Amino acid sequence: MPPRTAPTERQKRLGTELRRMRLAADVSAESAAGLLGVDRSKVSAIEQGIRAISEERLRSLACHCDCADEKYVEALVAMTQTRKRGWWERYRGSLSAPILDIAELEAHASRMRCAHSVHIPGLLQTSDHALALFRFVVPALPEAEVALRLAYRLERQHVLAHDSAPEYVAIVHEAALRMQFGGAEVSRAQLEHLNHMSERDNVVLRVLTFEAGGFPGAGQTVNYSEGPVPQLDTVQVDSTHGPDFLHTEAQLAKYRAQLDWMESLSLSPEASRDFIHRLARHA
């Protein structure tokens, strides 16, 4: 038999939600197994995202657990129907799975909010800026991998360009705007690109200036993706070992409050555009 493919973050999330539903209703794994007509080990595999669950079985489980939130159940059903290959699957085996999970998360988001203190958000980077970033990795990446990462990042950016693209709200600190990755010319082009992107109907760009002072989560990169229902929101934060995905109720509330605070301190979209324009003129 071929080796089992590790579940994606989205598949693991579906399993986590099913387990939460079962535990909230005080339904044992044995009882769930009997209801679904499978053995106990398969329930565990479903809740780990390793094994798929059919729409019919998911609806039966939701009914047995007295889950009356129809929008939530329908959102879970939709997750059972998306185990198909997305464009990011072309990079599987070449890039790490967590990196690919970011693209899958973005593809299914109904709205995205992010806050970046040191780097320009990946979805708003120019190719030259991204290239400069990839060449600052330690240990240095082989040129073939640099090219692969660049191609992947640029393809990720298409999520903001299609007709039904989600709203994207980016809070970018002045420090990130002044970091000249790639030199002055690359920096100037990056700033001009930010203003160009901010003119899209679905993109809101807000600058958090040095004058705003301190704020919660300073130095941290936060990407908040809203799902079709609030229970399926996800926070992705960067760490030294790669992206982390968070979705407990407490974690979601924390990062929503953090983003709200930062947004309240930031310039308006119009003032942000003027601020970036001034920086670009002197870059």
mmCIF file of N, CA and C in Angstrom, residues 166-270:
data_model
loop_
_atom_site.group_PDB
_atom_site.id
_atom_site.type_symbol
_atom_site.label_atom_id
_atom_site.label_comp_id
_atom_site.label_asym_id
_atom_site.label_seq_id
_atom_site.Cartn_x
_atom_site.Cartn_y
_atom_site.Cartn_z
ATOM 1 N N PRO A 166 -11.849 37.725 -1.146
ATOM 2 C CA PRO A 166 -12.277 38.169 0.184
ATOM 3 C C PRO A 166 -11.737 39.551 0.515
ATOM 4 N N GLU A 167 -12.378 40.204 1.472
ATOM 5 C CA GLU A 167 -11.837 41.462 1.974
ATOM 6 C C GLU A 167 -10.536 41.166 2.716
ATOM 7 N N TYR A 168 -9.562 42.024 2.504
ATOM 8 C CA TYR A 168 -8.253 41.837 3.122
ATOM 9 C C TYR A 168 -7.870 43.132 3.813
ATOM 10 N N VAL A 169 -7.763 43.089 5.144
ATOM 11 C CA VAL A 169 -7.400 44.258 5.934
ATOM 12 C C VAL A 169 -5.995 44.043 6.481
ATOM 13 N N ALA A 170 -5.060 44.902 6.086
ATOM 14 C CA ALA A 170 -3.665 44.756 6.502
ATOM 15 C C ALA A 170 -3.239 45.964 7.329
ATOM 16 N N ILE A 171 -2.768 45.692 8.544
ATOM 17 C CA ILE A 171 -2.194 46.728 9.405
ATOM 18 C C ILE A 171 -0.680 46.543 9.345
ATOM 19 N N VAL A 172 0.020 47.525 8.812
ATOM 20 C CA VAL A 172 1.473 47.417 8.611
ATOM 21 C C VAL A 172 2.160 48.513 9.408
ATOM 22 N N HIS A 173 3.121 48.124 10.234
ATOM 23 C CA HIS A 173 3.833 49.100 11.047
ATOM 24 C C HIS A 173 4.824 49.893 10.204
ATOM 25 N N GLU A 174 5.063 51.120 10.632
ATOM 26 C CA GLU A 174 6.029 51.976 9.934
ATOM 27 C C GLU A 174 7.406 51.327 9.827
ATOM 28 N N ALA A 175 7.766 50.524 10.833
ATOM 29 C CA ALA A 175 9.068 49.849 10.798
ATOM 30 C C ALA A 175 9.188 48.959 9.573
ATOM 31 N N ALA A 176 8.116 48.236 9.249
ATOM 32 C CA ALA A 176 8.134 47.355 8.079
ATOM 33 C C ALA A 176 8.264 48.160 6.792
ATOM 34 N N LEU A 177 7.651 49.337 6.772
ATOM 35 C CA LEU A 177 7.712 50.171 5.573
ATOM 36 C C LEU A 177 9.112 50.739 5.348
ATOM 37 N N ARG A 178 9.851 50.930 6.426
ATOM 38 C CA ARG A 178 11.176 51.548 6.324
ATOM 39 C C ARG A 178 12.304 50.524 6.163
ATOM 40 N N MET A 179 12.012 49.249 6.348
ATOM 41 C CA MET A 179 13.036 48.208 6.181
ATOM 42 C C MET A 179 13.345 48.055 4.687
ATOM 43 N N GLN A 180 14.549 48.365 4.283
ATOM 44 C CA GLN A 180 14.876 48.376 2.858
ATOM 45 C C GLN A 180 15.471 47.046 2.400
ATOM 46 N N PHE A 181 14.666 46.019 2.408
ATOM 47 C CA PHE A 181 15.104 44.737 1.867
ATOM 48 C C PHE A 181 15.315 44.886 0.358
ATOM 49 N N GLY A 182 16.513 44.561 -0.088
ATOM 50 C CA GLY A 182 16.807 44.655 -1.512
ATOM 51 C C GLY A 182 17.325 46.010 -1.947
ATOM 52 N N GLY A 183 17.410 46.979 -1.030
ATOM 53 C CA GLY A 183 17.931 48.292 -1.379
ATOM 54 C C GLY A 183 16.846 49.325 -1.627
ATOM 55 N N ALA A 184 17.291 50.559 -1.901
ATOM 56 C CA ALA A 184 16.370 51.690 -2.022
ATOM 57 C C ALA A 184 15.379 51.538 -3.183
ATOM 58 N N GLU A 185 15.849 51.104 -4.331
ATOM 59 C CA GLU A 185 14.964 51.001 -5.495
ATOM 60 C C GLU A 185 13.885 49.948 -5.271
ATOM 61 N N VAL A 186 14.278 48.803 -4.726
ATOM 62 C CA VAL A 186 13.303 47.747 -4.442
ATOM 63 C C VAL A 186 12.306 48.232 -3.398
ATOM 64 N N SER A 187 12.810 48.956 -2.402
ATOM 65 C CA SER A 187 11.944 49.482 -1.351
ATOM 66 C C SER A 187 10.941 50.490 -1.914
ATOM 67 N N ARG A 188 11.397 51.373 -2.768
ATOM 68 C CA ARG A 188 10.509 52.367 -3.370
ATOM 69 C C ARG A 188 9.423 51.687 -4.204
ATOM 70 N N ALA A 189 9.806 50.710 -4.977
ATOM 71 C CA ALA A 189 8.833 49.992 -5.798
ATOM 72 C C ALA A 189 7.829 49.243 -4.919
ATOM 73 N N GLN A 190 8.322 48.713 -3.783
ATOM 74 C CA GLN A 190 7.429 48.005 -2.871
ATOM 75 C C GLN A 190 6.393 48.965 -2.265
ATOM 76 N N LEU A 191 6.829 50.140 -1.868
ATOM 77 C CA LEU A 191 5.905 51.123 -1.300
ATOM 78 C C LEU A 191 4.866 51.560 -2.335
ATOM 79 N N GLU A 192 5.301 51.769 -3.555
ATOM 80 C CA GLU A 192 4.366 52.146 -4.616
ATOM 81 C C GLU A 192 3.372 51.026 -4.885
ATOM 82 N N HIS A 193 3.850 49.789 -4.794
ATOM 83 C CA HIS A 193 2.973 48.641 -5.002
ATOM 84 C C HIS A 193 1.921 48.550 -3.892
ATOM 85 N N LEU A 194 2.316 48.855 -2.663
ATOM 86 C CA LEU A 194 1.355 48.854 -1.561
ATOM 87 C C LEU A 194 0.217 49.832 -1.826
ATOM 88 N N ASN A 195 0.565 51.021 -2.267
ATOM 89 C CA ASN A 195 -0.480 52.006 -2.561
ATOM 90 C C ASN A 195 -1.354 51.558 -3.719
ATOM 91 N N HIS A 196 -0.741 50.930 -4.704
ATOM 92 C CA HIS A 196 -1.518 50.410 -5.830
ATOM 93 C C HIS A 196 -2.505 49.333 -5.356
ATOM 94 N N MET A 197 -2.033 48.435 -4.521
ATOM 95 C CA MET A 197 -2.908 47.372 -4.015
ATOM 96 C C MET A 197 -4.012 47.939 -3.134
ATOM 97 N N SER A 198 -3.719 49.005 -2.393
ATOM 98 C CA SER A 198 -4.717 49.580 -1.496
ATOM 99 C C SER A 198 -5.878 50.222 -2.243
ATOM 100 N N GLU A 199 -5.730 50.412 -3.542
ATOM 101 C CA GLU A 199 -6.806 50.972 -4.344
ATOM 102 C C GLU A 199 -7.818 49.917 -4.774
ATOM 103 N N ARG A 200 -7.509 48.651 -4.533
ATOM 104 C CA ARG A 200 -8.478 47.588 -4.841
ATOM 105 C C ARG A 200 -9.664 47.688 -3.882
ATOM 106 N N ASP A 201 -10.838 47.358 -4.376
ATOM 107 C CA ASP A 201 -12.044 47.459 -3.560
ATOM 108 C C ASP A 201 -12.002 46.538 -2.341
ATOM 109 N N ASN A 202 -11.300 45.414 -2.454
ATOM 110 C CA ASN A 202 -11.302 44.421 -1.372
ATOM 111 C C ASN A 202 -10.092 44.522 -0.449
ATOM 112 N N VAL A 203 -9.221 45.510 -0.686
ATOM 113 C CA VAL A 203 -8.006 45.639 0.122
ATOM 114 C C VAL A 203 -8.051 46.933 0.929
ATOM 115 N N VAL A 204 -7.862 46.797 2.242
ATOM 116 C CA VAL A 204 -7.781 47.954 3.145
ATOM 117 C C VAL A 204 -6.400 47.927 3.793
ATOM 118 N N LEU A 205 -5.641 48.984 3.607
ATOM 119 C CA LEU A 205 -4.291 49.069 4.159
ATOM 120 C C LEU A 205 -4.230 50.208 5.170
ATOM 121 N N ARG A 206 -3.769 49.888 6.381
ATOM 122 C CA ARG A 206 -3.674 50.895 7.443
ATOM 123 C C ARG A 206 -2.260 50.865 8.012
ATOM 124 N N VAL A 207 -1.676 52.036 8.210
ATOM 125 C CA VAL A 207 -0.315 52.149 8.732
ATOM 126 C C VAL A 207 -0.356 52.462 10.217
ATOM 127 N N LEU A 208 0.452 51.744 10.979
ATOM 128 C CA LEU A 208 0.640 52.010 12.396
ATOM 129 C C LEU A 208 1.994 52.706 12.532
ATOM 130 N N THR A 209 1.983 53.979 12.868
ATOM 131 C CA THR A 209 3.207 54.766 12.882
ATOM 132 C C THR A 209 3.960 54.630 14.208
ATOM 133 N N PHE A 210 5.215 55.048 14.185
ATOM 134 C CA PHE A 210 6.010 55.077 15.414
ATOM 135 C C PHE A 210 5.338 55.957 16.472
ATOM 136 N N GLU A 211 4.698 57.034 16.025
ATOM 137 C CA GLU A 211 4.062 57.966 16.952
ATOM 138 C C GLU A 211 2.922 57.335 17.739
ATOM 139 N N ALA A 212 2.378 56.239 17.238
ATOM 140 C CA ALA A 212 1.269 55.580 17.941
ATOM 141 C C ALA A 212 1.727 54.954 19.251
ATOM 142 N N GLY A 213 3.034 54.750 19.381
ATOM 143 C CA GLY A 213 3.570 54.182 20.610
ATOM 144 C C GLY A 213 3.426 52.679 20.675
ATOM 145 N N GLY A 214 3.357 52.159 21.928
ATOM 146 C CA GLY A 214 3.281 50.713 22.105
ATOM 147 C C GLY A 214 1.905 50.148 21.775
ATOM 148 N N PHE A 215 1.896 48.854 21.542
ATOM 149 C CA PHE A 215 0.636 48.171 21.212
ATOM 150 C C PHE A 215 0.801 46.691 21.527
ATOM 151 N N PRO A 216 -0.279 45.965 21.738
ATOM 152 C CA PRO A 216 -0.181 44.546 22.071
ATOM 153 C C PRO A 216 0.330 43.721 20.894
ATOM 154 N N GLY A 217 1.147 42.729 21.195
ATOM 155 C CA GLY A 217 1.655 41.863 20.140
ATOM 156 C C GLY A 217 2.745 42.490 19.297
ATOM 157 N N ALA A 218 3.414 43.511 19.834
ATOM 158 C CA ALA A 218 4.467 44.184 19.063
ATOM 159 C C ALA A 218 5.526 43.174 18.622
ATOM 160 N N GLY A 219 5.883 43.211 17.353
ATOM 161 C CA GLY A 219 6.889 42.306 16.818
ATOM 162 C C GLY A 219 6.331 40.997 16.290
ATOM 163 N N GLN A 220 5.071 40.741 16.572
ATOM 164 C CA GLN A 220 4.476 39.472 16.149
ATOM 165 C C GLN A 220 3.748 39.633 14.821
ATOM 166 N N THR A 221 3.797 38.603 14.006
ATOM 167 C CA THR A 221 3.037 38.577 12.760
ATOM 168 C C THR A 221 1.759 37.782 12.991
ATOM 169 N N VAL A 222 0.624 38.401 12.711
ATOM 170 C CA VAL A 222 -0.675 37.765 12.952
ATOM 171 C C VAL A 222 -1.498 37.799 11.671
ATOM 172 N N ASN A 223 -2.004 36.649 11.274
ATOM 173 C CA ASN A 223 -2.915 36.552 10.132
ATOM 174 C C ASN A 223 -4.198 35.870 10.613
ATOM 175 N N TYR A 224 -5.297 36.613 10.569
ATOM 176 C CA TYR A 224 -6.580 36.117 11.073
ATOM 177 C C TYR A 224 -7.499 35.860 9.876
ATOM 178 N N SER A 225 -7.864 34.602 9.680
ATOM 179 C CA SER A 225 -8.738 34.227 8.566
ATOM 180 C C SER A 225 -10.126 33.877 9.094
ATOM 181 N N GLU A 226 -11.126 34.592 8.630
ATOM 182 C CA GLU A 226 -12.490 34.311 9.050
ATOM 183 C C GLU A 226 -13.074 33.208 8.182
ATOM 184 N N GLY A 227 -13.730 32.263 8.837
ATOM 185 C CA GLY A 227 -14.381 31.182 8.130
ATOM 186 C C GLY A 227 -15.812 31.536 7.786
ATOM 187 N N PRO A 228 -16.571 30.599 7.248
ATOM 188 C CA PRO A 228 -17.974 30.865 6.898
ATOM 189 C C PRO A 228 -18.842 31.104 8.126
ATOM 190 N N VAL A 229 -18.399 30.595 9.291
ATOM 191 C CA VAL A 229 -19.038 30.865 10.582
ATOM 192 C C VAL A 229 -17.925 31.185 11.570
ATOM 193 N N PRO A 230 -18.208 31.976 12.620
ATOM 194 C CA PRO A 230 -17.149 32.384 13.552
ATOM 195 C C PRO A 230 -16.407 31.226 14.203
ATOM 196 N N GLN A 231 -17.093 30.097 14.412
ATOM 197 C CA GLN A 231 -16.431 28.949 15.049
ATOM 198 C C GLN A 231 -15.269 28.426 14.227
ATOM 199 N N LEU A 232 -15.254 28.719 12.922
ATOM 200 C CA LEU A 232 -14.217 28.190 12.039
ATOM 201 C C LEU A 232 -13.161 29.225 11.664
ATOM 202 N N ASP A 233 -13.111 30.332 12.428
ATOM 203 C CA ASP A 233 -12.011 31.284 12.243
ATOM 204 C C ASP A 233 -10.694 30.614 12.625
ATOM 205 N N THR A 234 -9.609 31.106 12.050
ATOM 206 C CA THR A 234 -8.277 30.563 12.346
ATOM 207 C C THR A 234 -7.258 31.694 12.409
ATOM 208 N N VAL A 235 -6.378 31.625 13.386
ATOM 209 C CA VAL A 235 -5.259 32.556 13.476
ATOM 210 C C VAL A 235 -3.991 31.818 13.073
ATOM 211 N N GLN A 236 -3.229 32.419 12.189
ATOM 212 C CA GLN A 236 -1.921 31.865 11.829
ATOM 213 C C GLN A 236 -0.862 32.861 12.274
ATOM 214 N N VAL A 237 0.066 32.391 13.088
ATOM 215 C CA VAL A 237 1.165 33.245 13.551
ATOM 216 C C VAL A 237 2.482 32.618 13.123
ATOM 217 N N ASP A 238 3.461 33.453 12.838
ATOM 218 C CA ASP A 238 4.780 32.969 12.444
ATOM 219 C C ASP A 238 5.628 32.696 13.680
ATOM 220 N N SER A 239 6.426 31.662 13.614
ATOM 221 C CA SER A 239 7.375 31.366 14.672
ATOM 222 C C SER A 239 8.695 30.975 14.025
ATOM 223 N N THR A 240 9.711 30.756 14.838
ATOM 224 C CA THR A 240 11.024 30.420 14.294
ATOM 225 C C THR A 240 11.032 29.082 13.576
ATOM 226 N N HIS A 241 10.082 28.203 13.896
ATOM 227 C CA HIS A 241 10.061 26.891 13.262
ATOM 228 C C HIS A 241 9.006 26.792 12.162
ATOM 229 N N GLY A 242 8.306 27.900 11.875
ATOM 230 C CA GLY A 242 7.303 27.873 10.825
ATOM 231 C C GLY A 242 5.964 28.382 11.319
ATOM 232 N N PRO A 243 4.925 28.294 10.482
ATOM 233 C CA PRO A 243 3.617 28.812 10.874
ATOM 234 C C PRO A 243 2.919 27.938 11.913
ATOM 235 N N ASP A 244 2.234 28.594 12.851
ATOM 236 C CA ASP A 244 1.386 27.911 13.825
ATOM 237 C C ASP A 244 -0.063 28.304 13.542
ATOM 238 N N PHE A 245 -0.972 27.364 13.716
ATOM 239 C CA PHE A 245 -2.393 27.606 13.461
ATOM 240 C C PHE A 245 -3.153 27.448 14.779
ATOM 241 N N LEU A 246 -3.901 28.479 15.159
ATOM 242 C CA LEU A 246 -4.586 28.523 16.448
ATOM 243 C C LEU A 246 -6.085 28.721 16.230
ATOM 244 N N HIS A 247 -6.901 28.045 17.032
ATOM 245 C CA HIS A 247 -8.345 28.203 16.826
ATOM 246 C C HIS A 247 -9.206 27.886 18.042
ATOM 247 N N THR A 248 -8.634 27.900 19.252
ATOM 248 C CA THR A 248 -9.496 27.760 20.409
ATOM 249 C C THR A 248 -10.263 29.076 20.584
ATOM 250 N N GLU A 249 -11.373 29.008 21.290
ATOM 251 C CA GLU A 249 -12.191 30.205 21.478
ATOM 252 C C GLU A 249 -11.394 31.322 22.145
ATOM 253 N N ALA A 250 -10.578 30.961 23.157
ATOM 254 C CA ALA A 250 -9.787 31.961 23.862
ATOM 255 C C ALA A 250 -8.740 32.594 22.945
ATOM 256 N N GLN A 251 -8.099 31.782 22.110
ATOM 257 C CA GLN A 251 -7.082 32.308 21.200
ATOM 258 C C GLN A 251 -7.699 33.248 20.170
ATOM 259 N N LEU A 252 -8.836 32.871 19.619
ATOM 260 C CA LEU A 252 -9.498 33.724 18.629
ATOM 261 C C LEU A 252 -9.898 35.060 19.245
ATOM 262 N N ALA A 253 -10.445 35.016 20.466
ATOM 263 C CA ALA A 253 -10.859 36.249 21.135
ATOM 264 C C ALA A 253 -9.651 37.147 21.404
ATOM 265 N N LYS A 254 -8.546 36.539 21.818
ATOM 266 C CA LYS A 254 -7.332 37.308 22.103
ATOM 267 C C LYS A 254 -6.848 38.058 20.864
ATOM 268 N N TYR A 255 -6.763 37.356 19.741
ATOM 269 C CA TYR A 255 -6.202 37.990 18.554
ATOM 270 C C TYR A 255 -7.191 38.947 17.886
ATOM 271 N N ARG A 256 -8.476 38.714 18.016
ATOM 272 C CA ARG A 256 -9.442 39.708 17.533
ATOM 273 C C ARG A 256 -9.270 41.015 18.303
ATOM 274 N N ALA A 257 -9.153 40.897 19.641
ATOM 275 C CA ALA A 257 -8.972 42.094 20.465
ATOM 276 C C ALA A 257 -7.662 42.799 20.121
ATOM 277 N N GLN A 258 -6.617 42.023 19.884
ATOM 278 C CA GLN A 258 -5.320 42.597 19.547
ATOM 279 C C GLN A 258 -5.381 43.361 18.227
ATOM 280 N N LEU A 259 -6.025 42.763 17.228
ATOM 281 C CA LEU A 259 -6.151 43.426 15.927
ATOM 282 C C LEU A 259 -7.037 44.667 16.024
ATOM 283 N N ASP A 260 -8.112 44.583 16.805
ATOM 284 C CA ASP A 260 -8.990 45.749 16.988
ATOM 285 C C ASP A 260 -8.210 46.904 17.616
ATOM 286 N N TRP A 261 -7.376 46.585 18.608
ATOM 287 C CA TRP A 261 -6.570 47.601 19.296
ATOM 288 C C TRP A 261 -5.606 48.257 18.318
ATOM 289 N N MET A 262 -4.904 47.439 17.554
ATOM 290 C CA MET A 262 -3.944 47.973 16.590
ATOM 291 C C MET A 262 -4.640 48.820 15.528
ATOM 292 N N GLU A 263 -5.801 48.366 15.083
ATOM 293 C CA GLU A 263 -6.532 49.120 14.067
ATOM 294 C C GLU A 263 -6.961 50.477 14.612
ATOM 295 N N SER A 264 -7.346 50.514 15.895
ATOM 296 C CA SER A 264 -7.781 51.777 16.500
ATOM 297 C C SER A 264 -6.632 52.779 16.587
ATOM 298 N N LEU A 265 -5.400 52.297 16.638
ATOM 299 C CA LEU A 265 -4.226 53.164 16.729
ATOM 300 C C LEU A 265 -3.678 53.574 15.359
ATOM 301 N N SER A 266 -4.114 52.898 14.325
ATOM 302 C CA SER A 266 -3.530 53.107 12.997
ATOM 303 C C SER A 266 -4.172 54.281 12.265
ATOM 304 N N LEU A 267 -3.499 54.723 11.222
ATOM 305 C CA LEU A 267 -4.028 55.785 10.372
ATOM 306 C C LEU A 267 -5.204 55.264 9.548
ATOM 307 N N SER A 268 -6.033 56.170 9.095
ATOM 308 C CA SER A 268 -7.121 55.784 8.199
ATOM 309 C C SER A 268 -6.536 55.297 6.879
ATOM 310 N N PRO A 269 -7.308 54.565 6.062
ATOM 311 C CA PRO A 269 -6.779 54.125 4.760
ATOM 312 C C PRO A 269 -6.271 55.279 3.899
ATOM 313 N N GLU A 270 -6.989 56.401 3.922
ATOM 314 C CA GLU A 270 -6.570 57.548 3.104
ATOM 315 C C GLU A 270 -5.273 58.156 3.636
#
